Short mmCIF file of C-alpha atoms in Angstrom, two decimals:
data_model
loop_
_atom_site.label_atom_id
_atom_site.label_comp_id
_atom_site.label_asym_id
_atom_site.label_seq_id
_atom_site.Cartn_x
_atom_site.Cartn_y
_atom_site.Cartn_z
CA MET A 13 24.25 3.34 -5.13
CA SER A 14 24.42 -0.09 -3.06
CA TYR A 15 24.59 0.45 0.85
CA ALA A 16 25.17 -3.34 1.57
CA TYR A 17 27.82 -2.95 4.07
CA PHE A 18 25.47 -0.81 5.80
CA MET A 19 22.41 -2.66 5.35
CA ALA A 20 24.79 -5.94 6.40
CA SER A 21 25.02 -4.43 9.74
CA LEU A 22 21.97 -3.61 10.83
CA PRO A 23 20.15 -6.11 13.30
CA LEU A 24 16.84 -7.85 12.14
CA LEU A 25 13.68 -5.48 13.33
CA TRP A 26 10.42 -6.97 14.37
CA LEU A 27 6.97 -5.05 14.61
CA GLN A 28 6.45 -5.87 18.39
CA GLY A 29 9.65 -6.79 20.69
CA GLU A 30 12.94 -5.40 21.69
CA LEU A 31 14.69 -2.93 19.46
CA PRO A 32 17.93 -3.65 18.62
CA LEU A 33 18.35 -0.18 18.39
CA THR A 34 17.16 3.05 18.24
CA SER A 35 16.04 5.84 15.61
CA PRO A 36 19.07 8.27 16.65
CA GLU A 37 21.52 5.10 16.94
CA PHE A 38 19.97 4.69 13.45
CA LEU A 39 20.21 7.79 11.84
CA ASP A 40 23.68 8.62 13.37
CA MET A 41 25.12 5.35 11.80
CA GLY A 42 22.97 6.33 8.30
CA ARG A 43 25.47 9.82 8.77
CA ARG A 44 28.66 8.11 8.94
CA LEU A 45 27.78 5.56 5.84
CA LEU A 46 25.08 7.19 3.43
CA SER A 47 26.47 9.81 1.21
CA ALA A 48 25.59 13.82 2.04
CA LYS A 49 22.71 13.76 -0.03
CA ASP A 50 21.19 10.28 0.67
CA PHE A 51 21.12 10.82 4.50
CA ARG A 52 19.36 14.60 4.10
CA GLY A 53 16.79 11.87 2.10
CA LEU A 54 16.54 9.78 5.12
CA GLU A 55 16.11 12.20 7.61
CA ALA A 56 13.15 13.34 5.42
CA ALA A 57 11.79 9.94 4.92
CA MET A 58 12.24 9.34 8.65
CA GLU A 59 10.46 13.10 9.34
CA GLY A 60 7.58 11.98 7.27
CA ARG A 61 8.38 13.97 3.93
CA LEU A 62 8.12 10.99 2.22
CA GLU A 63 7.71 12.50 -1.16
CA GLU A 64 10.77 15.11 -0.70
CA ALA A 65 12.78 11.93 -0.34
CA GLY A 66 13.23 12.07 -3.61
CA LEU A 67 13.56 8.24 -3.99
CA PRO A 68 11.22 6.76 -6.76
CA GLY A 69 10.92 3.30 -5.00
CA LEU A 70 9.27 4.84 -1.86
CA ARG A 71 6.00 6.02 -4.31
CA ARG A 72 4.85 2.92 -3.48
CA TYR A 73 4.41 3.42 0.21
CA VAL A 74 3.84 6.71 -0.65
CA HIS A 75 0.85 5.60 -2.65
CA ALA A 76 -0.17 2.64 -0.29
CA GLU A 77 0.01 4.96 2.47
CA ILE A 78 -2.88 7.30 1.09
CA GLN A 79 -4.91 4.37 -0.83
CA LEU A 80 -5.10 3.48 3.30
CA ARG A 81 -6.05 6.90 4.57
CA ASP A 82 -8.47 7.54 1.68
CA ALA A 83 -10.36 3.39 2.42
CA LEU A 84 -10.31 4.34 5.98
CA ALA A 85 -11.88 7.73 5.27
CA ARG A 86 -14.50 6.29 3.33
CA LEU A 87 -15.35 3.68 5.79
CA ARG A 88 -15.10 5.87 8.83
CA ALA A 89 -17.52 8.83 6.85
CA ALA A 90 -20.04 5.67 5.74
CA ARG A 91 -20.28 5.05 9.26
CA ALA A 92 -21.41 8.29 10.40
CA GLY A 93 -23.20 8.99 7.07
CA VAL A 94 -21.53 12.07 5.42
CA ASP A 95 -19.73 12.39 2.11
CA ALA A 96 -15.68 11.39 1.85
CA ASN A 97 -14.92 13.55 -0.77
CA PRO A 98 -13.10 16.07 1.31
CA PHE A 99 -10.70 13.70 2.87
CA VAL A 100 -9.32 12.06 0.16
CA ARG A 101 -6.54 12.23 -1.56
CA PRO A 102 -5.74 11.47 -5.54
CA PHE A 103 -3.38 8.73 -6.09
CA ALA A 104 -1.67 6.84 -8.47
CA GLY A 105 -2.36 2.94 -8.75
CA PHE A 106 -4.70 1.02 -7.04
CA ASP A 107 -3.75 -1.75 -4.12
CA SER A 108 -6.79 -3.91 -3.23
CA ALA A 109 -4.39 -4.77 -0.41
CA ALA A 110 -4.57 -1.69 1.26
CA GLU A 111 -8.58 -1.48 0.59
CA SER A 112 -8.55 -5.09 2.60
CA ALA A 113 -6.12 -3.84 5.22
CA ALA A 114 -8.25 -0.84 6.18
CA ALA A 115 -11.57 -2.92 6.11
CA ALA A 116 -9.97 -5.30 8.75
CA ALA A 117 -9.11 -2.70 10.58
CA MET A 118 -12.25 -1.56 11.15
CA SER A 119 -13.55 -4.49 12.04
CA ALA A 120 -11.15 -4.79 14.49
CA THR A 121 -12.95 -5.14 18.13
CA ASN A 122 -10.58 -2.34 20.00
CA PRO A 123 -8.21 0.67 18.59
CA LEU A 124 -4.87 -0.87 19.89
CA GLU A 125 -5.86 -4.22 17.30
CA ARG A 126 -7.11 -1.67 15.10
CA GLU A 127 -3.51 -0.01 15.00
CA LEU A 128 -1.92 -2.94 15.48
CA SER A 129 -3.47 -4.00 12.06
CA LEU A 130 -2.90 -0.77 9.68
CA ASP A 131 0.58 -0.83 10.90
CA GLN A 132 0.98 -4.67 9.95
CA PHE A 133 0.23 -3.14 6.81
CA ARG A 134 2.27 -0.92 6.44
CA TRP A 135 5.41 -3.07 7.64
CA GLY A 136 4.47 -5.35 5.04
CA VAL A 137 4.66 -2.87 2.06
CA LEU A 138 8.17 -1.77 3.61
CA GLU A 139 9.24 -4.97 3.17
CA GLU A 140 8.32 -5.53 0.05
CA ILE A 141 9.95 -2.75 -1.43
CA SER A 142 12.89 -3.47 0.39
CA ALA A 143 13.03 -6.45 -1.15
CA LEU A 144 13.54 -5.40 -5.08
CA ASP A 145 16.99 -3.54 -4.08
CA ALA A 146 17.70 -5.80 -0.08
CA PHE A 147 21.03 -3.27 -0.51
CA GLY A 148 19.94 -0.11 -2.32
CA LEU A 149 18.64 3.29 -0.72
CA VAL A 150 15.21 2.16 -0.80
CA ALA A 151 16.15 -0.53 1.66
CA VAL A 152 18.00 1.61 3.97
CA TYR A 153 14.94 4.45 3.97
CA SER A 154 12.59 1.18 4.65
CA TYR A 155 14.33 0.00 7.46
CA GLY A 156 14.75 3.38 8.96
CA LEU A 157 10.60 3.78 8.48
CA ARG A 158 10.06 0.18 9.47
CA LEU A 159 12.13 0.99 12.94
CA GLN A 160 10.04 3.79 13.73
CA ILE A 161 6.55 1.21 13.65
CA ALA A 162 8.35 -0.70 15.77
CA GLU A 163 9.35 2.44 17.92
CA LYS A 164 5.88 2.89 18.32
CA TRP A 165 4.61 -0.61 19.56
CA GLN A 166 7.57 -0.71 22.08
CA ARG A 167 6.21 2.68 23.56
CA LEU A 168 2.79 1.41 23.87
CA SER A 169 1.99 -0.55 26.75
CA GLU A 170 -1.26 -1.59 28.58
CA ALA A 171 -0.40 1.05 31.62
CA GLN A 172 0.07 3.79 29.22
CA GLY A 173 -3.46 2.52 27.62
CA GLU A 174 -5.30 2.68 31.05
CA ILE A 175 -3.89 5.89 32.13
CA ALA A 176 -5.05 7.72 28.18
CA VAL A 177 -8.66 5.79 29.11
CA GLU A 178 -8.80 7.53 32.61
CA THR A 179 -8.04 11.01 30.82
CA ILE A 180 -10.79 10.62 28.20
CA VAL A 181 -13.28 9.73 31.31
CA LYS A 182 -12.32 12.49 33.12
CA ASP A 183 -12.41 14.89 30.62
CA ASN A 184 -15.90 13.35 29.55
CA VAL A 185 -17.32 14.31 33.14
CA ALA A 186 -15.94 17.10 33.48
CA GLY A 187 -17.44 17.86 29.90
CA ILE A 188 -21.07 17.49 30.83
CA GLY A 189 -20.63 18.24 34.81
CA LEU A 190 -21.06 15.55 36.78
#
């Protein structure tokens, strides 16, 4: 089904920067403009239950995410000198971009840069799948998932990072009894 009106009415999204709308606002629009079945799928996708969304076009994203996580698990396991097999999941296909994204992220100098690198890969995959049918349901779901990624970055700030570091340091100091 085509959702040309819905997609055309949505503002552009950027990974970082001011958000033109929130997930609840997007879901409210979806509730009004999507069929009941398609809206339930959108809710499932935005709650992280992508396979329940029942949309074949999302498989590419699901498989890319699994491969990305598997690549990260292998890199972390190699760094720790342990077997990665208990931490990997099977997936269909192979995408060298996911492997490259994981390697690039793990070479980042700090965790924030690492996370940004991973989210840039995810964003790119979501843009790719939405480009296949810019007014179709996959594009609607992709928009919602990209909105969630952008919201995550909106919530991150240097002040929050400093608070997190202070908490970790205090917990570590308390743990060693200083």
